[in-house]
C-alpha positions as YAML, in Angstrom:
chain: A
units: angstrom
residues:
- id: 1
  name: MET
  ca: [-4.04, -54.53, -18.10]
- id: 2
  name: ASN
  ca: [-5.79, -56.60, -20.72]
- id: 3
  name: PRO
  ca: [-8.07, -54.57, -23.02]
- id: 4
  name: PHE
  ca: [-11.82, -55.02, -22.65]
- id: 5
  name: GLN
  ca: [-15.05, -53.40, -23.81]
- id: 6
  name: PHE
  ca: [-17.12, -51.40, -21.33]
- id: 7
  name: THR
  ca: [-20.90, -50.99, -21.62]
- id: 8
  name: ARG
  ca: [-23.26, -49.15, -19.27]
- id: 9
  name: VAL
  ca: [-26.92, -50.17, -19.20]
- id: 10
  name: THR
  ca: [-29.96, -48.60, -17.55]
- id: 11
  name: THR
  ca: [-32.62, -51.30, -17.96]
- id: 12
  name: GLN
  ca: [-32.99, -54.92, -16.99]
- id: 13
  name: LYS
  ca: [-33.67, -55.92, -20.59]
- id: 14
  name: ALA
  ca: [-30.52, -54.20, -21.84]
- id: 15
  name: ALA
  ca: [-28.41, -55.83, -19.12]
- id: 16
  name: ILE
  ca: [-29.61, -59.34, -19.98]
- id: 17
  name: SER
  ca: [-29.21, -58.70, -23.70]
- id: 18
  name: ALA
  ca: [-25.66, -57.40, -23.22]
- id: 19
  name: ILE
  ca: [-24.52, -60.34, -21.09]
- id: 20
  name: THR
  ca: [-25.80, -62.92, -23.57]
- id: 21
  name: LYS
  ca: [-24.25, -61.44, -26.72]
- id: 22
  name: GLU
  ca: [-20.77, -62.92, -26.30]
- id: 23
  name: SER
  ca: [-18.76, -65.10, -23.96]
- id: 24
  name: GLY
  ca: [-16.29, -63.49, -21.59]
- id: 25
  name: THR
  ca: [-18.84, -60.86, -20.50]
- id: 26
  name: TYR
  ca: [-19.33, -60.00, -16.83]
- id: 27
  name: PHE
  ca: [-21.73, -57.79, -14.91]
- id: 28
  name: LEU
  ca: [-20.00, -54.99, -12.97]
- id: 29
  name: ALA
  ca: [-21.63, -53.67, -9.79]
- id: 30
  name: GLY
  ca: [-19.42, -52.60, -6.87]
- id: 31
  name: GLY
  ca: [-16.47, -54.47, -8.39]
- id: 32
  name: THR
  ca: [-14.92, -55.20, -4.99]
- id: 33
  name: ASN
  ca: [-14.10, -58.79, -5.97]
- id: 34
  name: LEU
  ca: [-14.13, -58.65, -9.77]
- id: 35
  name: ILE
  ca: [-11.44, -55.95, -9.98]
- id: 36
  name: ASP
  ca: [-9.13, -58.02, -7.77]
- id: 37
  name: LEU
  ca: [-9.70, -61.04, -10.00]
- id: 38
  name: MET
  ca: [-8.88, -58.96, -13.07]
- id: 39
  name: LYS
  ca: [-5.69, -57.59, -11.51]
- id: 40
  name: ARG
  ca: [-4.50, -61.11, -10.74]
- id: 41
  name: GLU
  ca: [-5.58, -62.29, -14.22]
- id: 42
  name: VAL
  ca: [-7.74, -64.98, -12.66]
- id: 43
  name: VAL
  ca: [-10.55, -63.51, -14.75]
- id: 44
  name: ILE
  ca: [-9.79, -61.90, -18.10]
- id: 45
  name: PRO
  ca: [-13.06, -60.39, -19.32]
- id: 46
  name: GLU
  ca: [-13.63, -59.36, -22.91]
- id: 47
  name: ARG
  ca: [-16.47, -57.09, -21.87]
- id: 48
  name: LEU
  ca: [-17.85, -55.52, -18.68]
- id: 49
  name: VAL
  ca: [-21.50, -54.51, -18.40]
- id: 50
  name: ASP
  ca: [-21.97, -51.77, -15.77]
- id: 51
  name: ILE
  ca: [-25.33, -52.31, -14.04]
- id: 52
  name: ASN
  ca: [-25.03, -49.58, -11.41]
- id: 53
  name: LYS
  ca: [-27.79, -47.51, -13.05]
- id: 54
  name: LEU
  ca: [-30.38, -50.28, -12.72]
- id: 55
  name: PRO
  ca: [-33.17, -49.45, -10.23]
- id: 56
  name: LEU
  ca: [-32.44, -52.41, -8.00]
- id: 57
  name: ALA
  ca: [-31.22, -50.80, -4.77]
- id: 58
  name: THR
  ca: [-34.48, -50.52, -2.84]
- id: 59
  name: ILE
  ca: [-35.35, -52.19, 0.46]
- id: 60
  name: GLU
  ca: [-39.09, -52.77, 0.58]
- id: 61
  name: LYS
  ca: [-41.41, -54.06, 3.28]
- id: 62
  name: MET
  ca: [-43.64, -56.78, 1.84]
- id: 63
  name: ALA
  ca: [-46.81, -58.35, 3.22]
- id: 64
  name: ASN
  ca: [-44.88, -61.46, 4.23]
- id: 65
  name: GLY
  ca: [-41.40, -60.10, 4.81]
- id: 66
  name: LEU
  ca: [-38.75, -57.90, 3.23]
- id: 67
  name: ARG
  ca: [-37.41, -57.51, -0.32]
- id: 68
  name: ILE
  ca: [-33.83, -56.30, -0.77]
- id: 69
  name: GLY
  ca: [-32.69, -55.16, -4.21]
- id: 70
  name: ALA
  ca: [-29.59, -56.81, -5.65]
- id: 71
  name: MET
  ca: [-27.86, -53.43, -6.06]
- id: 72
  name: ALA
  ca: [-28.40, -52.35, -2.44]
- id: 73
  name: LYS
  ca: [-25.07, -51.63, -0.78]
- id: 74
  name: ASN
  ca: [-23.99, -53.92, 2.05]
- id: 75
  name: SER
  ca: [-23.60, -50.95, 4.41]
- id: 76
  name: THR
  ca: [-27.06, -49.62, 3.50]
- id: 77
  name: VAL
  ca: [-28.69, -52.98, 4.24]
- id: 78
  name: ALA
  ca: [-26.80, -53.43, 7.50]
- id: 79
  name: ASP
  ca: [-27.90, -50.00, 8.73]
- id: 80
  name: ASN
  ca: [-31.51, -50.20, 7.53]
- id: 81
  name: GLU
  ca: [-33.94, -49.89, 10.45]
- id: 82
  name: LEU
  ca: [-36.26, -52.63, 9.16]
- id: 83
  name: VAL
  ca: [-33.34, -55.02, 8.75]
- id: 84
  name: LYS
  ca: [-31.95, -54.24, 12.21]
- id: 85
  name: LYS
  ca: [-35.35, -54.66, 13.84]
- id: 86
  name: GLN
  ca: [-36.73, -57.69, 11.99]
- id: 87
  name: PHE
  ca: [-33.60, -59.45, 10.72]
- id: 88
  name: PRO
  ca: [-30.74, -58.51, 13.07]
- id: 89
  name: LEU
  ca: [-28.82, -61.65, 12.09]
- id: 90
  name: LEU
  ca: [-28.38, -60.22, 8.58]
- id: 91
  name: SER
  ca: [-27.23, -56.86, 9.91]
- id: 92
  name: GLN
  ca: [-24.71, -58.52, 12.23]
- id: 93
  name: ALA
  ca: [-23.34, -60.73, 9.45]
- id: 94
  name: LEU
  ca: [-22.92, -57.83, 7.04]
- id: 95
  name: ASN
  ca: [-21.11, -55.72, 9.62]
- id: 96
  name: ALA
  ca: [-18.76, -58.64, 10.31]
- id: 97
  name: GLY
  ca: [-17.64, -58.73, 6.68]
- id: 98
  name: ALA
  ca: [-14.73, -56.95, 4.98]
- id: 99
  name: SER
  ca: [-14.14, -53.31, 5.97]
- id: 100
  name: ALA
  ca: [-16.37, -50.24, 6.15]
- id: 101
  name: GLN
  ca: [-14.96, -48.97, 2.85]
- id: 102
  name: LEU
  ca: [-15.71, -52.22, 1.05]
- id: 103
  name: ARG
  ca: [-19.19, -52.48, 2.56]
- id: 104
  name: ASN
  ca: [-19.91, -49.01, 1.16]
- id: 105
  name: MET
  ca: [-19.18, -50.32, -2.37]
- id: 106
  name: ALA
  ca: [-20.20, -53.98, -2.30]
- id: 107
  name: THR
  ca: [-23.74, -54.90, -3.34]
- id: 108
  name: VAL
  ca: [-26.03, -57.70, -2.17]
- id: 109
  name: GLY
  ca: [-25.90, -59.41, -5.56]
- id: 110
  name: GLY
  ca: [-22.15, -59.03, -5.82]
- id: 111
  name: ASN
  ca: [-21.69, -60.44, -2.32]
- id: 112
  name: MET
  ca: [-23.61, -63.53, -3.39]
- id: 113
  name: MET
  ca: [-21.47, -63.89, -6.52]
- id: 114
  name: GLN
  ca: [-18.04, -63.41, -4.94]
- id: 115
  name: ARG
  ca: [-15.45, -66.09, -5.55]
- id: 116
  name: THR
  ca: [-13.46, -68.12, -3.03]
- id: 117
  name: ARG
  ca: [-10.34, -66.61, -1.49]
- id: 118
  name: CYS
  ca: [-8.36, -69.86, -1.76]
- id: 119
  name: PRO
  ca: [-4.75, -68.78, -2.46]
- id: 120
  name: TYR
  ca: [-4.35, -71.49, -5.08]
- id: 121
  name: PHE
  ca: [-7.30, -70.05, -6.99]
- id: 122
  name: TYR
  ca: [-5.70, -66.61, -6.97]
- id: 123
  name: ASP
  ca: [-2.22, -67.77, -8.01]
- id: 124
  name: THR
  ca: [-2.29, -68.61, -11.73]
- id: 125
  name: SER
  ca: [1.00, -70.49, -11.46]
- id: 126
  name: MET
  ca: [-0.56, -73.02, -9.07]
- id: 127
  name: PRO
  ca: [-2.92, -75.91, -9.89]
- id: 128
  name: CYS
  ca: [-6.63, -75.14, -9.42]
- id: 129
  name: ASN
  ca: [-9.62, -76.95, -10.89]
- id: 130
  name: LYS
  ca: [-11.91, -74.02, -10.05]
- id: 131
  name: ARG
  ca: [-9.83, -71.56, -12.05]
- id: 132
  name: SER
  ca: [-8.68, -74.02, -14.72]
- id: 133
  name: PRO
  ca: [-11.12, -76.92, -15.10]
- id: 134
  name: VAL
  ca: [-9.95, -79.99, -16.98]
- id: 135
  name: GLN
  ca: [-12.38, -79.30, -19.82]
- id: 136
  name: ALA
  ca: [-12.31, -75.63, -20.69]
- id: 137
  name: GLY
  ca: [-14.90, -74.01, -22.92]
- id: 138
  name: PRO
  ca: [-18.40, -72.48, -22.77]
- id: 139
  name: ASP
  ca: [-20.03, -73.03, -19.37]
- id: 140
  name: LYS
  ca: [-17.01, -75.03, -18.20]
- id: 141
  name: GLY
  ca: [-14.95, -72.18, -16.85]
- id: 142
  name: GLN
  ca: [-11.86, -70.42, -18.11]
- id: 143
  name: ALA
  ca: [-8.62, -72.34, -18.61]
- id: 144
  name: ASN
  ca: [-6.04, -70.22, -16.82]
- id: 145
  name: GLY
  ca: [-3.07, -72.08, -15.34]
- id: 146
  name: PRO
  ca: [-2.51, -75.72, -14.42]
- id: 147
  name: THR
  ca: [-5.33, -78.03, -13.32]
- id: 148
  name: GLY
  ca: [-5.57, -79.98, -10.06]
- id: 149
  name: CYS
  ca: [-6.23, -78.93, -6.47]
- id: 150
  name: GLY
  ca: [-3.13, -77.53, -4.81]
- id: 151
  name: ALA
  ca: [-4.90, -77.24, -1.46]
- id: 152
  name: ILE
  ca: [-5.30, -81.02, -1.15]
- id: 153
  name: GLY
  ca: [-1.98, -81.97, 0.38]
- id: 154
  name: GLY
  ca: [-0.95, -78.29, 0.40]
- id: 155
  name: HIS
  ca: [-1.71, -75.30, 2.59]
- id: 156
  name: ASN
  ca: [-5.36, -75.78, 3.56]
- id: 157
  name: ARG
  ca: [-5.83, -74.06, 6.93]
- id: 158
  name: MET
  ca: [-8.80, -72.02, 5.62]
- id: 159
  name: HIS
  ca: [-10.43, -74.82, 3.69]
- id: 160
  name: ALA
  ca: [-13.57, -76.98, 3.81]
- id: 161
  name: ILE
  ca: [-14.49, -79.71, 6.25]
- id: 162
  name: PHE
  ca: [-17.92, -80.38, 4.71]
- id: 163
  name: GLY
  ca: [-19.10, -81.16, 1.19]
- id: 164
  name: ALA
  ca: [-15.71, -81.07, -0.52]
- id: 165
  name: SER
  ca: [-14.65, -83.29, -3.42]
- id: 166
  name: GLY
  ca: [-11.44, -84.66, -4.86]
- id: 167
  name: LYS
  ca: [-11.52, -81.73, -7.28]
- id: 168
  name: CYS
  ca: [-11.84, -78.85, -4.81]
- id: 169
  name: ILE
  ca: [-11.84, -78.12, -1.07]
- id: 170
  name: ALA
  ca: [-12.29, -74.33, -1.26]
- id: 171
  name: VAL
  ca: [-14.84, -72.51, 0.92]
- id: 172
  name: HIS
  ca: [-17.41, -69.84, 0.17]
- id: 173
  name: PRO
  ca: [-16.18, -66.55, 1.72]
- id: 174
  name: SER
  ca: [-19.38, -64.57, 2.41]
- id: 175
  name: ASP
  ca: [-20.74, -63.66, 5.84]
- id: 176
  name: MET
  ca: [-23.98, -62.21, 4.48]
- id: 177
  name: CYS
  ca: [-24.85, -65.46, 2.73]
- id: 178
  name: ILE
  ca: [-24.65, -67.42, 5.98]
- id: 179
  name: ALA
  ca: [-27.37, -65.21, 7.44]
- id: 180
  name: LEU
  ca: [-29.49, -65.42, 4.28]
- id: 181
  name: VAL
  ca: [-29.45, -69.21, 4.13]
- id: 182
  name: ALA
  ca: [-30.30, -69.38, 7.85]
- id: 183
  name: LEU
  ca: [-33.21, -66.98, 7.32]
- id: 184
  name: ASP
  ca: [-34.73, -69.06, 4.48]
- id: 185
  name: ALA
  ca: [-34.22, -66.31, 1.91]
- id: 186
  name: THR
  ca: [-35.19, -66.70, -1.73]
- id: 187
  name: VAL
  ca: [-33.44, -65.19, -4.76]
- id: 188
  name: ASN
  ca: [-35.35, -63.55, -7.61]
- id: 189
  name: VAL
  ca: [-33.54, -63.71, -10.95]
- id: 190
  name: SER
  ca: [-34.34, -62.74, -14.52]
- id: 191
  name: GLY
  ca: [-32.82, -64.03, -17.73]
- id: 192
  name: PRO
  ca: [-33.35, -64.76, -21.42]
- id: 193
  name: LYS
  ca: [-35.93, -67.43, -20.53]
- id: 194
  name: GLY
  ca: [-37.85, -65.24, -18.10]
- id: 195
  name: ASP
  ca: [-38.04, -64.82, -14.32]
- id: 196
  name: ARG
  ca: [-37.62, -67.48, -11.66]
- id: 197
  name: THR
  ca: [-37.15, -67.83, -7.91]
- id: 198
  name: ILE
  ca: [-34.35, -69.87, -6.31]
- id: 199
  name: PRO
  ca: [-34.35, -70.94, -2.64]
- id: 200
  name: PHE
  ca: [-31.18, -69.48, -1.15]
- id: 201
  name: SER
  ca: [-30.14, -72.94, 0.04]
- id: 202
  name: GLU
  ca: [-30.05, -73.99, -3.63]
- id: 203
  name: PHE
  ca: [-28.37, -70.90, -5.07]
- id: 204
  name: HIS
  ca: [-24.79, -71.94, -4.29]
- id: 205
  name: ARG
  ca: [-23.53, -75.43, -5.06]
- id: 206
  name: LEU
  ca: [-20.95, -77.94, -3.85]
- id: 207
  name: PRO
  ca: [-17.86, -78.49, -6.03]
- id: 208
  name: GLY
  ca: [-18.49, -82.07, -7.13]
- id: 209
  name: ASP
  ca: [-16.83, -82.66, -10.50]
- id: 210
  name: ALA
  ca: [-17.41, -79.05, -11.65]
- id: 211
  name: PRO
  ca: [-15.84, -76.75, -9.03]
- id: 212
  name: GLN
  ca: [-15.70, -73.89, -11.55]
- id: 213
  name: LYS
  ca: [-19.47, -73.50, -11.08]
- id: 214
  name: ASP
  ca: [-20.14, -71.61, -7.85]
- id: 215
  name: ASN
  ca: [-23.91, -71.30, -8.22]
- id: 216
  name: THR
  ca: [-26.99, -72.47, -10.07]
- id: 217
  name: LEU
  ca: [-27.55, -69.36, -12.20]
- id: 218
  name: GLN
  ca: [-28.18, -70.07, -15.87]
- id: 219
  name: PRO
  ca: [-26.24, -68.19, -18.59]
- id: 220
  name: GLY
  ca: [-27.45, -64.62, -18.92]
- id: 221
  name: GLU
  ca: [-29.40, -64.52, -15.66]
- id: 222
  name: LEU
  ca: [-29.33, -61.41, -13.48]
- id: 223
  name: ILE
  ca: [-30.02, -61.33, -9.74]
- id: 224
  name: MET
  ca: [-32.87, -58.88, -9.16]
- id: 225
  name: SER
  ca: [-33.59, -59.11, -5.44]
- id: 226
  name: VAL
  ca: [-33.59, -61.25, -2.32]
- id: 227
  name: ASP
  ca: [-36.74, -61.94, -0.29]
- id: 228
  name: LEU
  ca: [-36.71, -62.58, 3.46]
- id: 229
  name: PRO
  ca: [-39.82, -64.17, 4.98]
- id: 230
  name: THR
  ca: [-41.18, -62.92, 8.29]
- id: 231
  name: ASN
  ca: [-39.85, -64.85, 11.29]
- id: 232
  name: ARG
  ca: [-39.80, -64.78, 15.08]
- id: 233
  name: PHE
  ca: [-36.02, -64.83, 15.56]
- id: 234
  name: ALA
  ca: [-35.38, -61.11, 16.06]
- id: 235
  name: ASP
  ca: [-35.01, -61.28, 19.85]
- id: 236
  name: ASN
  ca: [-32.65, -64.26, 19.81]
- id: 237
  name: SER
  ca: [-30.22, -63.90, 16.92]
- id: 238
  name: HIS
  ca: [-26.45, -64.01, 16.85]
- id: 239
  name: TYR
  ca: [-23.69, -64.11, 14.25]
- id: 240
  name: LEU
  ca: [-20.39, -65.45, 15.54]
- id: 241
  name: LYS
  ca: [-17.31, -65.05, 13.37]
- id: 242
  name: VAL
  ca: [-14.04, -66.67, 14.43]
- id: 243
  name: ARG
  ca: [-11.12, -65.20, 12.50]
- id: 244
  name: ASP
  ca: [-7.45, -64.39, 12.78]
- id: 245
  name: ARG
  ca: [-7.99, -60.67, 13.39]
- id: 246
  name: ALA
  ca: [-10.94, -58.51, 14.35]
- id: 247
  name: SER
  ca: [-11.43, -56.77, 11.00]
- id: 248
  name: TYR
  ca: [-10.92, -57.36, 7.29]
- id: 249
  name: ALA
  ca: [-10.43, -61.11, 7.68]
- id: 250
  name: PHE
  ca: [-12.38, -64.09, 6.39]
- id: 251
  name: ALA
  ca: [-13.91, -66.59, 8.76]
- id: 252
  name: LEU
  ca: [-12.09, -69.66, 9.94]
- id: 253
  name: VAL
  ca: [-15.52, -70.70, 11.18]
- id: 254
  name: SER
  ca: [-18.70, -68.65, 11.48]
- id: 255
  name: VAL
  ca: [-22.12, -69.51, 12.86]
- id: 256
  name: GLY
  ca: [-25.45, -67.80, 12.21]
- id: 257
  name: VAL
  ca: [-28.23, -68.51, 14.73]
- id: 258
  name: GLY
  ca: [-31.88, -67.49, 14.95]
- id: 259
  name: VAL
  ca: [-34.07, -68.90, 17.75]
- id: 260
  name: ASP
  ca: [-37.76, -68.57, 18.58]
- id: 261
  name: MET
  ca: [-38.02, -69.02, 22.36]
- id: 262
  name: LYS
  ca: [-41.01, -69.64, 24.61]
- id: 263
  name: GLY
  ca: [-39.73, -69.24, 28.11]
- id: 264
  name: LYS
  ca: [-36.62, -71.44, 28.18]
- id: 265
  name: THR
  ca: [-37.86, -73.79, 25.45]
- id: 266
  name: ILE
  ca: [-36.74, -73.60, 21.81]
- id: 267
  name: GLN
  ca: [-39.85, -73.41, 19.63]
- id: 268
  name: ASP
  ca: [-37.97, -73.04, 16.35]
- id: 269
  name: VAL
  ca: [-34.35, -72.50, 15.33]
- id: 270
  name: ARG
  ca: [-32.17, -71.80, 12.31]
- id: 271
  name: LEU
  ca: [-28.47, -72.64, 12.14]
- id: 272
  name: ALA
  ca: [-25.90, -72.13, 9.40]
- id: 273
  name: MET
  ca: [-22.11, -72.11, 9.20]
- id: 274
  name: GLY
  ca: [-19.50, -70.33, 7.10]
- id: 275
  name: GLY
  ca: [-15.84, -71.02, 6.45]
- id: 276
  name: VAL
  ca: [-16.51, -74.76, 6.34]
- id: 277
  name: ALA
  ca: [-17.87, -75.58, 2.87]
- id: 278
  name: HIS
  ca: [-18.06, -74.56, -0.79]
- id: 279
  name: LYS
  ca: [-21.50, -73.07, -0.03]
- id: 280
  name: PRO
  ca: [-23.23, -71.64, 3.05]
- id: 281
  name: TRP
  ca: [-23.73, -74.73, 5.22]
- id: 282
  name: ARG
  ca: [-27.16, -75.19, 6.80]
- id: 283
  name: LEU
  ca: [-27.29, -77.39, 9.92]
- id: 284
  name: THR
  ca: [-30.72, -78.99, 9.48]
- id: 285
  name: ALA
  ca: [-30.07, -82.06, 11.66]
- id: 286
  name: ALA
  ca: [-29.06, -79.85, 14.58]
- id: 287
  name: GLU
  ca: [-32.14, -77.66, 14.04]
- id: 288
  name: GLU
  ca: [-34.51, -80.62, 14.16]
- id: 289
  name: PHE
  ca: [-32.87, -81.95, 17.30]
- id: 290
  name: LEU
  ca: [-33.22, -78.64, 19.17]
- id: 291
  name: LYS
  ca: [-36.87, -77.94, 18.38]
- id: 292
  name: GLY
  ca: [-39.03, -78.38, 21.47]
- id: 293
  name: LYS
  ca: [-36.06, -78.82, 23.80]
- id: 294
  name: PRO
  ca: [-34.89, -76.57, 26.61]
- id: 295
  name: ALA
  ca: [-32.03, -74.18, 25.87]
- id: 296
  name: THR
  ca: [-29.27, -75.93, 27.80]
- id: 297
  name: GLU
  ca: [-25.56, -76.33, 27.16]
- id: 298
  name: ALA
  ca: [-26.00, -80.11, 27.15]
- id: 299
  name: ASN
  ca: [-28.54, -79.90, 24.34]
- id: 300
  name: PHE
  ca: [-26.38, -77.45, 22.45]
- id: 301
  name: LYS
  ca: [-23.42, -79.81, 22.63]
- id: 302
  name: GLN
  ca: [-25.51, -82.70, 21.35]
- id: 303
  name: ALA
  ca: [-26.80, -80.55, 18.50]
- id: 304
  name: ALA
  ca: [-23.23, -79.56, 17.65]
- id: 305
  name: SER
  ca: [-22.21, -83.20, 17.60]
- id: 306
  name: LEU
  ca: [-25.02, -83.95, 15.12]
- id: 307
  name: ALA
  ca: [-23.95, -80.98, 13.00]
- id: 308
  name: MET
  ca: [-20.42, -82.35, 12.69]
- id: 309
  name: GLN
  ca: [-21.41, -85.69, 11.18]
- id: 310
  name: GLY
  ca: [-19.51, -86.19, 7.95]
- id: 311
  name: ALA
  ca: [-16.90, -83.51, 8.70]
- id: 312
  name: LYS
  ca: [-13.39, -84.20, 7.39]
- id: 313
  name: GLY
  ca: [-10.14, -82.33, 7.86]
- id: 314
  name: TYR
  ca: [-7.31, -82.13, 5.33]
- id: 315
  name: GLY
  ca: [-4.32, -81.62, 7.61]
- id: 316
  name: GLU
  ca: [-3.76, -77.96, 8.40]
- id: 317
  name: ASN
  ca: [-7.49, -77.39, 8.91]
- id: 318
  name: ASP
  ca: [-8.04, -80.31, 11.31]
- id: 319
  name: PHE
  ca: [-8.43, -77.77, 14.13]
- id: 320
  name: LYS
  ca: [-11.80, -76.83, 12.61]
- id: 321
  name: LEU
  ca: [-13.15, -80.22, 13.70]
- id: 322
  name: THR
  ca: [-12.93, -78.90, 17.26]
- id: 323
  name: LEU
  ca: [-13.43, -75.19, 16.59]
- id: 324
  name: ALA
  ca: [-16.68, -75.68, 14.64]
- id: 325
  name: PRO
  ca: [-18.73, -77.53, 17.30]
- id: 326
  name: ASN
  ca: [-17.41, -75.24, 20.03]
- id: 327
  name: SER
  ca: [-18.50, -72.24, 17.94]
- id: 328
  name: ILE
  ca: [-21.99, -73.71, 17.47]
- id: 329
  name: VAL
  ca: [-22.39, -74.11, 21.23]
- id: 330
  name: ASP
  ca: [-21.06, -70.63, 21.90]
- id: 331
  name: ALA
  ca: [-23.36, -69.02, 19.30]
- id: 332
  name: LEU
  ca: [-26.42, -70.84, 20.64]
- id: 333
  name: LYS
  ca: [-25.63, -69.83, 24.22]
- id: 334
  name: THR
  ca: [-25.34, -66.17, 23.17]
- id: 335
  name: ALA
  ca: [-28.50, -66.22, 21.03]
- id: 336
  name: THR
  ca: [-30.60, -67.85, 23.76]
- id: 337
  name: LYS
  ca: [-29.02, -65.71, 26.49]
- id: 338
  name: THR
  ca: [-27.87, -68.78, 28.41]
- id: 339
  name: ALA
  ca: [-24.20, -67.83, 28.26]
...
């Protein structure tokens, strides 16, 4: 174990001050991902700031939706009656993730911040631009092992088919985040320069030339809460997760669907996918196609075809080019009760 400093804070101001004092400092919430990264020496913090005493675990009904504190446990959110009634897609996605024990520890903010599970990222003897960017230094990531992308031309069965770059083809691992991007959530953050709100679709980023940057947070910013706007998808929501085993496995492909139906016609729809990109992948072209159309398998297949435009396999993950559109159709059929 590498030595590190440990600080516990009880206020938002103290947390932000502590994280900005020196580089190599990380917030510690549930620790379900960070501790693994430390054990594997993927991350070697100089200081941990424990934020578990911050009053950020509430789930509040708002005039135009729901506010979920960043420190709320995944299991608490999944079992909350307001969430189950108004946003069942989020509850389903949370219950599909990890194991019951991990959900009891993991927080909403930590879930958003978790790193990829690409095996090359976790193995410090293997090349990885996310773990060891070409230019190491402040805001450029931590140099730890050889550079390159071992997954390109290597074992890439779990990897991206959308939005990848020549520097990285890793995928974002969260189930919860697929539901949040589909539900048009917004993220409330606070930092040295004040408070701001980030659309959830803009919180995570594609790898581009800087795969070490998973999100658009600025240095020193702390996630405070997530807001969910009121919608009409509660009666027709479904989260489909295709994986190698029924529990404690990451998605090969996942699909989050919310549909507003009038009779057999789709009034409005939200679609997002997981296991296919460096960030939760929203299917806006498919959504626009389906609006105003009857809920039929033929329309679902056409929407899936539109969603797959630009998809690219890297060898071992070529099967996702078939699995993904089939999963979209299956999820839509279940959500609209046309299965």
